[in-house]
CSV table of C-alpha atoms in Angstrom, one decimal:
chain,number,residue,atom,x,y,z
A,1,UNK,CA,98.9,205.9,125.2
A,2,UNK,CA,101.5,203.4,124.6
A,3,UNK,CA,101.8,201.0,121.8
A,4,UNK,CA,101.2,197.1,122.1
A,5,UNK,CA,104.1,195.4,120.7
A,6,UNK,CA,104.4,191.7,122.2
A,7,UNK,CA,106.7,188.9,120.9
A,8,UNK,CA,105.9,185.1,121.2
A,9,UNK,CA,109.1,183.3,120.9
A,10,UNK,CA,111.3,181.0,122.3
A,11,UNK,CA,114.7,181.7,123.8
A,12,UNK,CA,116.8,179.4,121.4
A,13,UNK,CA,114.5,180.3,118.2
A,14,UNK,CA,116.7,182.0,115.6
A,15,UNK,CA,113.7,182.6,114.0
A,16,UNK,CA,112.2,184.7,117.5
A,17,UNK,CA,115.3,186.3,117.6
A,18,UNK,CA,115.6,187.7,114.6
A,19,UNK,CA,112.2,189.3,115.2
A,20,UNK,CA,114.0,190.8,118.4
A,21,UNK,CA,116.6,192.0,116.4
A,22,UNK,CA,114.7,193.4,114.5
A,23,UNK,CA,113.1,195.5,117.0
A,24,UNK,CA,116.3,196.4,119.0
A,25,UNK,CA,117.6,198.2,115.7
A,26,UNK,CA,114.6,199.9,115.3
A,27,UNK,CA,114.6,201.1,118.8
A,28,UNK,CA,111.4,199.7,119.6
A,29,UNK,CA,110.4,198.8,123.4
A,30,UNK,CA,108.4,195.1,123.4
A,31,UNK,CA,106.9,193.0,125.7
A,32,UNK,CA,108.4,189.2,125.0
A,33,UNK,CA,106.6,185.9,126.0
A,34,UNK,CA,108.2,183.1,126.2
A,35,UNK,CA,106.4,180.1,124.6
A,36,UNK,CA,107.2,176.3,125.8
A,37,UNK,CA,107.7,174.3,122.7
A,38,UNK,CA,107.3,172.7,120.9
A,39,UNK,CA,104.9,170.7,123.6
A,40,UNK,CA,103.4,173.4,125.8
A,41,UNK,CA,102.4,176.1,123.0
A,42,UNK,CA,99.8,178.2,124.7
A,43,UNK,CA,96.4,179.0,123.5
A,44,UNK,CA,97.9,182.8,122.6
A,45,UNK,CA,100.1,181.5,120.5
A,46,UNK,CA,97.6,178.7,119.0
A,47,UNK,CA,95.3,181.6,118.7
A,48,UNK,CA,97.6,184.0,116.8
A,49,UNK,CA,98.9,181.3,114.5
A,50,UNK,CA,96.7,178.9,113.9
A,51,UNK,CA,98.2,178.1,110.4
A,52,UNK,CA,102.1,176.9,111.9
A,53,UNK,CA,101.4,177.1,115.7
A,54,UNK,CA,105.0,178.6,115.8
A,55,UNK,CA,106.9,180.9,117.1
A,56,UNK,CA,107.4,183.8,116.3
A,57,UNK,CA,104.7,185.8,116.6
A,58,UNK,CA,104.6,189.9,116.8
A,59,UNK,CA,101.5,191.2,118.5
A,60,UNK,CA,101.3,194.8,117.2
A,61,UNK,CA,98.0,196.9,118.8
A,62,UNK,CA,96.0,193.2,118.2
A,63,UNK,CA,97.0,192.3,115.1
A,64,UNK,CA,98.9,189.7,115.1
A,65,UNK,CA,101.3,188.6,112.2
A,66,UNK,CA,103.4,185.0,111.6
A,67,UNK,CA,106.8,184.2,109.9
A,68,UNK,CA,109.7,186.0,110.8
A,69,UNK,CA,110.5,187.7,107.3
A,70,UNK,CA,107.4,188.5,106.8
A,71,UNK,CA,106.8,190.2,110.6
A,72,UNK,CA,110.7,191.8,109.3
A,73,UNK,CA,109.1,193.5,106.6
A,74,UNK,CA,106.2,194.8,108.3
A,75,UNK,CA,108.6,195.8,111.3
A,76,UNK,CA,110.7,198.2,108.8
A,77,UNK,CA,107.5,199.4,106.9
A,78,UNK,CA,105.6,200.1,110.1
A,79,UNK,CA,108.6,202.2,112.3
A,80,UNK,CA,109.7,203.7,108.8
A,81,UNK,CA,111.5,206.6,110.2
A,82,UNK,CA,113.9,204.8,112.9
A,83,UNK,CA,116.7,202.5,111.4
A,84,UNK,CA,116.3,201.0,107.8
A,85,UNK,CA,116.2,197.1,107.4
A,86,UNK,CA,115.4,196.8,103.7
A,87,UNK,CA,117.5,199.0,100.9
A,88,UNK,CA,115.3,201.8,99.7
A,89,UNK,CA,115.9,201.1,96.1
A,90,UNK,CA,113.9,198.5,94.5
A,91,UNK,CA,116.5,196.0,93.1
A,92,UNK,CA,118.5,196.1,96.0
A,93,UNK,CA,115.3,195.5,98.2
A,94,UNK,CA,114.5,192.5,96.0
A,95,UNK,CA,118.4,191.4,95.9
A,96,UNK,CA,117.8,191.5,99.9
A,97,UNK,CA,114.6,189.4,99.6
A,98,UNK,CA,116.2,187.2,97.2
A,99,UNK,CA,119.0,186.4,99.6
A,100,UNK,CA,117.1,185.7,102.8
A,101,UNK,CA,114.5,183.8,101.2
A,102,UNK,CA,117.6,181.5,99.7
A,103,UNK,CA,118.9,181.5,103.8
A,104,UNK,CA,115.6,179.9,104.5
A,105,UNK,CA,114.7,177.5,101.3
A,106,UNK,CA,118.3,175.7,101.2
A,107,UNK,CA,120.6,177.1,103.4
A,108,UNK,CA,119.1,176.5,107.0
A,109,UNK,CA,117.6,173.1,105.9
A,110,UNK,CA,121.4,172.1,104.4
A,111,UNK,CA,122.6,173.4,107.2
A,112,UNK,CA,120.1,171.2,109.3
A,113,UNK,CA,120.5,168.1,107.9
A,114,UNK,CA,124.8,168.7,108.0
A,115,UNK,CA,124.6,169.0,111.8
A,116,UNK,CA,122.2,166.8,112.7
A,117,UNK,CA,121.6,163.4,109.7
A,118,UNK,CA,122.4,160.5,110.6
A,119,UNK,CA,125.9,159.4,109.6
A,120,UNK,CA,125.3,157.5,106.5
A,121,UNK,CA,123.1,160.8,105.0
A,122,UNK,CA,125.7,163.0,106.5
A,123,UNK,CA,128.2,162.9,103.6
A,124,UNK,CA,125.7,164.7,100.6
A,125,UNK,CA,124.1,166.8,103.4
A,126,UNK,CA,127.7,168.2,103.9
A,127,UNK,CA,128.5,168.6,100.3
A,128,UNK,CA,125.5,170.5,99.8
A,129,UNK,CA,125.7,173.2,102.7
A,130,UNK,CA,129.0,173.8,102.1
A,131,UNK,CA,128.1,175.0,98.3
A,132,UNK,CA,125.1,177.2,100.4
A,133,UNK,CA,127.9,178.5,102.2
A,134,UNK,CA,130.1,179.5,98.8
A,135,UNK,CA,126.8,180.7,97.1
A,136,UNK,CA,126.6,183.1,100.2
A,137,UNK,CA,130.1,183.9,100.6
A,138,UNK,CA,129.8,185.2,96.9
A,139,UNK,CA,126.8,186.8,97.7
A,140,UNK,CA,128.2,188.6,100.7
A,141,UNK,CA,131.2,189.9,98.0
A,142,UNK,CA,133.5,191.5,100.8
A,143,UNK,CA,131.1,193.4,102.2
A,144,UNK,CA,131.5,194.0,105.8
A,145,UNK,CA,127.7,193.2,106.2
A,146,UNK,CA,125.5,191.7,103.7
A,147,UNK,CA,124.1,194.9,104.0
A,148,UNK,CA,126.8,197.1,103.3
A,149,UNK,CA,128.6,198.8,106.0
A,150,UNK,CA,125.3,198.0,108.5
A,151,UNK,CA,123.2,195.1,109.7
A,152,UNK,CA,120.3,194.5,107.0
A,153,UNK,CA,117.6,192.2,106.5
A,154,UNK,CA,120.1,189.1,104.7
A,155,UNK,CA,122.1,189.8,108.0
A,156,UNK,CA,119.1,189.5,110.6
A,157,UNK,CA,118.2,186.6,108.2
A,158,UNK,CA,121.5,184.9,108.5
A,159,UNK,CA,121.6,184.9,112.6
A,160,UNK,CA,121.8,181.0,112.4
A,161,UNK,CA,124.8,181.1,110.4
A,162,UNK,CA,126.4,183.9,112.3
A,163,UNK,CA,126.2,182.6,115.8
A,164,UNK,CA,124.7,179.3,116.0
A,165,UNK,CA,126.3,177.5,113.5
A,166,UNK,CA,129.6,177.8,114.7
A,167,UNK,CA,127.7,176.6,118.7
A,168,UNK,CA,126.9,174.1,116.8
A,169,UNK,CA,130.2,173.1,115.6
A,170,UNK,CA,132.0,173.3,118.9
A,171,UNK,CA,129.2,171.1,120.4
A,172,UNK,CA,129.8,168.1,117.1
A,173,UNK,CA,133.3,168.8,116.7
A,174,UNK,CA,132.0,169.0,112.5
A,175,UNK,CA,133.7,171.8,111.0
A,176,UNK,CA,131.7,173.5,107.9
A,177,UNK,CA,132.1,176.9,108.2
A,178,UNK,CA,135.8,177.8,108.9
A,179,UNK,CA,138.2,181.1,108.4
A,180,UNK,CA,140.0,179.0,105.9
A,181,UNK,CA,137.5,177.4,103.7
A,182,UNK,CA,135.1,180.4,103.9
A,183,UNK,CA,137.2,183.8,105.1
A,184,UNK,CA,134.7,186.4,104.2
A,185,UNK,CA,131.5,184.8,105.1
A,186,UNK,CA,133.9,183.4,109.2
A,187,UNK,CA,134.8,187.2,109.3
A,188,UNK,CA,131.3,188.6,108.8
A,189,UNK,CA,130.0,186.2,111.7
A,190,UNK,CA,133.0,188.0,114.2
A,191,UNK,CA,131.7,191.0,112.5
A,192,UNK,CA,128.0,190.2,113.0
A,193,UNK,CA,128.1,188.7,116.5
A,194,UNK,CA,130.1,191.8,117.3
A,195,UNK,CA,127.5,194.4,116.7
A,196,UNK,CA,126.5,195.1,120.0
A,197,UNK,CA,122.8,195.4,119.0
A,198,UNK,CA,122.8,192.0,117.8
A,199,UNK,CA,124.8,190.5,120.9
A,200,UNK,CA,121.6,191.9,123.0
A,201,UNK,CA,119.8,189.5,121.1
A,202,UNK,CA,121.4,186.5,121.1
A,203,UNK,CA,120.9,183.7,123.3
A,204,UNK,CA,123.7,183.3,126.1
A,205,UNK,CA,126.6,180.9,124.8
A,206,UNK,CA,126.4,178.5,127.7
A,207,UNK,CA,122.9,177.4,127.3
A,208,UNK,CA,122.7,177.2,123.9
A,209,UNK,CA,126.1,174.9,124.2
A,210,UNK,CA,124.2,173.1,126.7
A,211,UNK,CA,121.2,172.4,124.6
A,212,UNK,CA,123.4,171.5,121.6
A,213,UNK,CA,125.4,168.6,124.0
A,214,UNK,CA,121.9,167.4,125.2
A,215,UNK,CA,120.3,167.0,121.9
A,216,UNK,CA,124.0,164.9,120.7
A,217,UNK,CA,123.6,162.4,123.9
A,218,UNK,CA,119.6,162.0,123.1
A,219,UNK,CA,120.7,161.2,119.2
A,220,UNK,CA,123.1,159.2,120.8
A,221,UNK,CA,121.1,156.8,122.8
A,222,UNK,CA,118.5,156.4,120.1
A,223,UNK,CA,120.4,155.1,117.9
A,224,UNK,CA,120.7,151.2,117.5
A,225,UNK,CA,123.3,150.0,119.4
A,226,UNK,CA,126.5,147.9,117.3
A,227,UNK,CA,125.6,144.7,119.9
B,1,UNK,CA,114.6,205.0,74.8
B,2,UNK,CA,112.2,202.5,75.8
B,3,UNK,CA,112.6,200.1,79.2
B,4,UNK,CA,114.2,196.4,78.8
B,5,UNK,CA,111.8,194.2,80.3
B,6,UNK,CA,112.6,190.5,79.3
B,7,UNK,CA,110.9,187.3,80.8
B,8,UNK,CA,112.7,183.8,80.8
B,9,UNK,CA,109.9,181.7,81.7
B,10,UNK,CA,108.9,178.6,80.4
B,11,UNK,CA,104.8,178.1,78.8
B,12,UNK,CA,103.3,175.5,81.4
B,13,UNK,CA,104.7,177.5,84.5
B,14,UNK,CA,102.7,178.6,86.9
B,15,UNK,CA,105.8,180.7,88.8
B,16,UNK,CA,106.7,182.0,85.4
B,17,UNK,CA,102.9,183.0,84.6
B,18,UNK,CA,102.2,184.5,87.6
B,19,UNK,CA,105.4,187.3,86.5
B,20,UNK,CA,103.6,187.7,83.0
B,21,UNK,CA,100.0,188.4,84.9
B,22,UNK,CA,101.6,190.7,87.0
B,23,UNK,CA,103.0,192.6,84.0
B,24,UNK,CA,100.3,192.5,82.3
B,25,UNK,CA,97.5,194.4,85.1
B,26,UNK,CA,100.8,197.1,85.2
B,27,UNK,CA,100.1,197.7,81.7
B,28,UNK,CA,104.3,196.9,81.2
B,29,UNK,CA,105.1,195.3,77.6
B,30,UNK,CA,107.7,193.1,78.0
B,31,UNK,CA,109.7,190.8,75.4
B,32,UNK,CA,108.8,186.9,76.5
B,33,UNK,CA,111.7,184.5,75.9
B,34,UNK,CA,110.8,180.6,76.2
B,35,UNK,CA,113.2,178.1,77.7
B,36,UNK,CA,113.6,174.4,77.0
B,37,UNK,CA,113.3,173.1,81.2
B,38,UNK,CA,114.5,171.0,82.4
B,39,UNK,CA,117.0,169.6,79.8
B,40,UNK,CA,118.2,172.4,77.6
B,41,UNK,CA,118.3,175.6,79.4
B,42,UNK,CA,120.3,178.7,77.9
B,43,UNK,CA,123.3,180.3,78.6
B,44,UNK,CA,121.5,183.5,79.6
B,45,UNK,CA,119.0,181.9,82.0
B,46,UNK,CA,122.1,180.1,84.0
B,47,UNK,CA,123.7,183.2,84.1
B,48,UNK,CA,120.9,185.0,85.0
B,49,UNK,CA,119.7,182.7,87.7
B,50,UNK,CA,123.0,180.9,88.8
B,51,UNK,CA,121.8,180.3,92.2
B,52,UNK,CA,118.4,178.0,91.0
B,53,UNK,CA,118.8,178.2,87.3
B,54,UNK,CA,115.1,177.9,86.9
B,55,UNK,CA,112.2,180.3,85.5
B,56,UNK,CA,110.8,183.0,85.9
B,57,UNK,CA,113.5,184.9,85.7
B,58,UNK,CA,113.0,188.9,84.9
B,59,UNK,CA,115.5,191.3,83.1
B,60,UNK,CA,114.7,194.9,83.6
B,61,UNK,CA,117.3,197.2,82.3
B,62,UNK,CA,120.2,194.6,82.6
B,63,UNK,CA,118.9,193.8,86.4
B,64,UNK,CA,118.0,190.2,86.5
B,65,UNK,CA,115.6,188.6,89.6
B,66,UNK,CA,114.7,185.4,90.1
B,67,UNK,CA,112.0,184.2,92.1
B,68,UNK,CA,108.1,184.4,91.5
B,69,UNK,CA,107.4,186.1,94.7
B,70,UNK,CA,110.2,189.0,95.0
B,71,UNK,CA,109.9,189.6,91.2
B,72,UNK,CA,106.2,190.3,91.7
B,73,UNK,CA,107.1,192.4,94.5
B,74,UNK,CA,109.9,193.7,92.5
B,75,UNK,CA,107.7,194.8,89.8
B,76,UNK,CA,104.6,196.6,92.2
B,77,UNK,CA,107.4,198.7,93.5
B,78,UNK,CA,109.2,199.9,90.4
B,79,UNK,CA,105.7,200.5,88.6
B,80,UNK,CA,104.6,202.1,91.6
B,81,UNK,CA,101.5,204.1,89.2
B,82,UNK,CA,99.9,201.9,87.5
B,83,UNK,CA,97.8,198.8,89.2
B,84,UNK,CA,98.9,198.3,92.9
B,85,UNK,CA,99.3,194.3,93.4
B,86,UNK,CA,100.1,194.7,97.5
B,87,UNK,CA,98.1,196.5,99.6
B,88,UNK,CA,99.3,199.9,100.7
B,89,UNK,CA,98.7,199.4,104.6
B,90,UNK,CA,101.1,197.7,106.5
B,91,UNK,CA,99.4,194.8,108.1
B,92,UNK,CA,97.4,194.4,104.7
B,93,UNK,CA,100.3,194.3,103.5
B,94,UNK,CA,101.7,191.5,105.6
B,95,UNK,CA,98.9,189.5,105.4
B,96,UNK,CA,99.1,189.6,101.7
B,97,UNK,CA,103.1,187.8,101.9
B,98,UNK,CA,102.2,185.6,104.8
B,99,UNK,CA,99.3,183.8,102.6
B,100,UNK,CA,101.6,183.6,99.2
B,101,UNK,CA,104.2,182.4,101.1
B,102,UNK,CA,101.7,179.9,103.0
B,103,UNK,CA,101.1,178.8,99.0
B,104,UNK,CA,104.5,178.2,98.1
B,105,UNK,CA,105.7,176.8,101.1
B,106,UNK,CA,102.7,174.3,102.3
B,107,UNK,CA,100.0,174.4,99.6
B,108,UNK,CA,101.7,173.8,96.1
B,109,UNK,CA,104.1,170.8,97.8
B,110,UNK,CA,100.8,169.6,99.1
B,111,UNK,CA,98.8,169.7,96.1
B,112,UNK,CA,101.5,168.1,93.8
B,113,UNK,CA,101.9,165.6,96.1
B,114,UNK,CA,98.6,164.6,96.5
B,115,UNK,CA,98.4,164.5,92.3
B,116,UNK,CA,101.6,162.6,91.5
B,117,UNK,CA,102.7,160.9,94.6
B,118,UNK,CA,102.6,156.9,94.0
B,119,UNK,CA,99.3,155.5,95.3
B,120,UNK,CA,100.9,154.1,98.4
B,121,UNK,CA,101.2,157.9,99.9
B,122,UNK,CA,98.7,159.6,98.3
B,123,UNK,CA,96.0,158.6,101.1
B,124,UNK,CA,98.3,161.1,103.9
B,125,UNK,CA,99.1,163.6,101.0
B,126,UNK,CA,95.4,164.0,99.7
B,127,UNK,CA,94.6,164.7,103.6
B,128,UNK,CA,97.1,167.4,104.1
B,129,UNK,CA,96.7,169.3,100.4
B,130,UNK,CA,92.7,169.2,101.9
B,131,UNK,CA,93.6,170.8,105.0
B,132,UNK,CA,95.6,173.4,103.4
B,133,UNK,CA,92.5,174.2,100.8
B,134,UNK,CA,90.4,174.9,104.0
B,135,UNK,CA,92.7,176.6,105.4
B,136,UNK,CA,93.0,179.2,101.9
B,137,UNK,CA,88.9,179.1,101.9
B,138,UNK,CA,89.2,180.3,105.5
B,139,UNK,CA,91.6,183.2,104.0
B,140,UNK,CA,89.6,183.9,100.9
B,141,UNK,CA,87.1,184.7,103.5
B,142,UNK,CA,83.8,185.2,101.0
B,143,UNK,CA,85.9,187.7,99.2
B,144,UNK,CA,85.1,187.6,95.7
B,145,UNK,CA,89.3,187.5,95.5
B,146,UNK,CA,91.8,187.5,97.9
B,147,UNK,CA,92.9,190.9,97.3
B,148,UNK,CA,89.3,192.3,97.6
B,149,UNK,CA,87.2,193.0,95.0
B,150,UNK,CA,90.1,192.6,92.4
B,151,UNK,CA,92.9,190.2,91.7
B,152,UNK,CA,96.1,190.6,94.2
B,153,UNK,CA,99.7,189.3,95.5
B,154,UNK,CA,97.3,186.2,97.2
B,155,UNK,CA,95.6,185.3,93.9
B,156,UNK,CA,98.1,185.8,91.2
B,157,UNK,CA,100.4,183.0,94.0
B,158,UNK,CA,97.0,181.0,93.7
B,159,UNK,CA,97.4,181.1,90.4
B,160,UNK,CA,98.0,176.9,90.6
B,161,UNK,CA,94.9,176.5,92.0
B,162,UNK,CA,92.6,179.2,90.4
B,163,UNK,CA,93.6,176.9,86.5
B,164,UNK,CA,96.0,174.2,86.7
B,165,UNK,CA,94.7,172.3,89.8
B,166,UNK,CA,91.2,171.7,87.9
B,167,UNK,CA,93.2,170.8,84.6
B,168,UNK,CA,95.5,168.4,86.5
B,169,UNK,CA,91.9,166.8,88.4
B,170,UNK,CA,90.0,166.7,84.9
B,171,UNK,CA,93.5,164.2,84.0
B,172,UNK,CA,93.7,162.2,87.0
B,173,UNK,CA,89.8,161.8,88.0
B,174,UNK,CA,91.1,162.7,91.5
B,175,UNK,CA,88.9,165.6,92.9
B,176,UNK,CA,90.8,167.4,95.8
B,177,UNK,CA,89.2,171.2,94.6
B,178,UNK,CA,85.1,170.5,94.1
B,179,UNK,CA,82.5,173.3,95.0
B,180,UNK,CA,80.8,170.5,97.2
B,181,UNK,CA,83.8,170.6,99.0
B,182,UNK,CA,85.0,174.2,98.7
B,183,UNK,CA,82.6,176.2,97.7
B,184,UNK,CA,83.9,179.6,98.4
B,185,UNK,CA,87.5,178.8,97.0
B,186,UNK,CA,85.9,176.5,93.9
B,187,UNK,CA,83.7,179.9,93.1
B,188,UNK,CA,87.2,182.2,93.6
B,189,UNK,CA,88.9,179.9,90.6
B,190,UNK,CA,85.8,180.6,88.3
B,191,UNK,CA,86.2,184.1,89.2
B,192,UNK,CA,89.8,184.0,88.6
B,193,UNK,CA,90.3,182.5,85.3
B,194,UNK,CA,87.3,184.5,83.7
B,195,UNK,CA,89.5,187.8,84.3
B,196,UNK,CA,90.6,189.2,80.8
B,197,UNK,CA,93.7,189.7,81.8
B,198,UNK,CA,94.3,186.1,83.6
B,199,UNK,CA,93.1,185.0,80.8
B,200,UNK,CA,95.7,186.0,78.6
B,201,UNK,CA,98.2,185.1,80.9
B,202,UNK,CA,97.0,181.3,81.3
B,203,UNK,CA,98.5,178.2,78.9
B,204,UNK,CA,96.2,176.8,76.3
B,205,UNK,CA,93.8,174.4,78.1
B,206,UNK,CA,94.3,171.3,75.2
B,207,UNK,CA,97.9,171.8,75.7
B,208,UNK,CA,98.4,171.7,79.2
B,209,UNK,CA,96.0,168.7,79.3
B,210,UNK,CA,98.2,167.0,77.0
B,211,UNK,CA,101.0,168.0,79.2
B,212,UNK,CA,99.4,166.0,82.6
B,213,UNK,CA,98.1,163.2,80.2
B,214,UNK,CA,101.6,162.4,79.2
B,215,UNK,CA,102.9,162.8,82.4
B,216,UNK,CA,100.5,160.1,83.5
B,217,UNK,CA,101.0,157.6,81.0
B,218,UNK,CA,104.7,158.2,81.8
B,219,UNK,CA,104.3,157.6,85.4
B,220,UNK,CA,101.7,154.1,84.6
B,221,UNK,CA,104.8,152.6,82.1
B,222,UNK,CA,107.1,153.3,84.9
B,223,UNK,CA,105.4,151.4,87.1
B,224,UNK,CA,106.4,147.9,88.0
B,225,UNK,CA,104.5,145.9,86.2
B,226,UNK,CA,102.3,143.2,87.9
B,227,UNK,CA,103.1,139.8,86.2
C-alpha cells in the first residue's frame, strides 16, 4: 500500500514551496491541496494547525506536522536514503540550521519591510536588508550552492531570495539585490533558479508578476491622497 | 587530550542556561566564560557570533555556534551516548522543534511583553501571552514533562517559564502563570525546577529578583511624571 503524503499550501507561498522542493529532491510522489488564504483556510488545514492556521502543512500517513523547516527536517530524516538535505556532519548540519533560521528571523522580515514599508520607513528597512544580504553573501563564500556543489537546506530556505526577490524587483522597480552590489549571492539565484528540480517548483513568472503589480496598485490607492 | 567545550553566556540568560542544562544531563564539563551584555561584550564573543553578537555562544574544538536551539541540537548529536535530549523517531522528533520553536517565536515575545510592555498595551499583550500558555498546557498534555517522563528539547526551551516567569510575577504582582489558571503547566514548572540538574543550571533566585526589581524601578523613574 501506498504512502499518504499530502501538502497544504498555497501557490505563491515560498514557504509551501519549499516544502515541495523538498519533496521533488527526495523523489517523493505527493498529493498537494491548495488552500485559499489567507480568508478561506479550510477546516483541514485549521485542523492540522491549529497553532498558526498556515500553510504549509505535510500530511504524512495522518500525522500532520507545521512550519516549513521543521516539516524540511523531518522530510530528510524520514526518506533518509534518497537525496540528502542536511550535511551529515554535525557542525555543518548546525552551520545549515544556523543559516536558514537567520533567512527566516531577519532576512525575509528585512526583506519584507524593503519591498513593501511605506516610503518614509523604507530608507532603514533598506539599509538593513541590504547588510542581510552581505551577511549571506559571506555566508554563501563562493560556493556554487550554499550547499556546496548541490541544493541544501540554506538553499530550499533561501527560495524567497532566489526567485521572488528579484519578481519583486521588476514589479517596484527597487533594486536590492543586484550582480554588482552582491555578485556571488545574484549568481547563485541564476544558479538556483536553474536547477531544474527547483524550477518544477516554482511558481510561474507571470502570475506571480501579476500578483506583485496588484498588491503595488492596492498599496497605492490606500494611501492618503497629496489633495 | 581532553575536548574544548567553552560557553559564552551571560548568568541571568535563559538562552544561555538552557546550553549549560543541556550540557550538564550529557554529563559534558565544559569551561563557562561570563560576558558583560549588553555594553561590554568581548572580542571573542563578536568574533565568535558576528552575525548576532549575543549569548549563548558554544566553542567546541575551535567550532563556534550560536543560537540556543541549534546548539542544543548541536550538542544531542555530537554526544550522541550519553542523555538523548530529541526523540529518536521522526515525527517525535518534529513535534519536539515545532513546540521550541513555537516558544521562541510566539511565547517568550508574548510573555515579555505582557511583563514589561507600558500599561497602555499590556491589556492586548497579557491576552495573547495567556493564549499561548493554553496553548503549551494543551502540548504538555498531562505529561509530567514535555519530553515524557523526563526533561527534553520542549522543556529545557521552557526553561523561561518553568523559573524566570514566576520570579518576574513575584516582582511585578502581575500573575499570567497561576495553577488556578494552568494547572497542568503551573505543576510542570514545580516539576521542572526541582530537577537536580535544572537546578544547578538555574541563577540564584535573590539575584535574579534583584535583577527584575531594578529593572522596574528603572522603568517607574522613566516614566513621565504626573505633575
Amino acid at each position: 500500500m501506498g504512502e499518504e503524503v499530502k501538502v497544504f499550501g498555497a501557490w505563491g507561498s515560498p514557504f509551501s514551496r519549499r516544502v515541495e522542493l523538498a519533496l521533488k529532491l527526495k523523489g517523493i510522489q505527493y498529493e498537494y491541496i491548495e488552500e485559499d488564504i489567507p480568508k478561506n483556510k479550510s477546516p483541514l488545514l485549521l485542523k492540522y494547525n491549529p497553532v498558526h492556521k498556515k500553510v504549509p502543512v505535510l500530511l504524512h500517513n495522518g500525522n500532520p506536522i507545521a512550519e516549513s523547516l521543521v516539516i524540511i527536517e523531518y522530510i530528510d530524516e524520514t526518506w533518509k536514503g534518497n537525496y540528502p538535505i542536511l550535511p551529515e556532519d554535525p557542525y555543518d548540519k548546525a552551520m545549515a540550521r544556523f543559516w536558514a533560521k537567520f533567512i527566516d528571523d531577519r532576512c525575509l522580515p528585512a526583506l519584507w519591510k524593503a519591498g513593501w514599508s511605506p516610503e518614509s520607513e523604507r530608507e532603514k528597512a533598506v539599509e538593513e536588508a541590504c547588510e542581510c544580504l552581505k551577511t549571506l553573501e559571506g555566508a554563501l563564500g563562493g560556493k556554487r550552492f550554499f550547499g556546496g556543489d548541490k541544493v541544501g537546506l540554506v538553499d530550499i530556505a533561501a527560495n524567497f531570495i532566489g526567485y521572488w526577490l528579484r519578481l519583486i524587483q521588476e514589479a517596484t522597480g527597487q533594486e536590492l539585490l543586484s550582480a554588482e552590489k552582491f555578485p556571488d549571492l545574484f549568481k547563485w539565484t541564476d544558479e538556483f533558479v536553474n536547477c531544474n528540480v527547483v524550477k518544477e517548483s516554482l511558481p510561474p513568472k507571470d502570475k506571480l508578476l501579476g500578483l506583485f503589480k496588484a498588491r503595488i496598485a492596492a498599496a497605492a490607492e490606500a494611501q492618503p491622497s497629496a489633495s
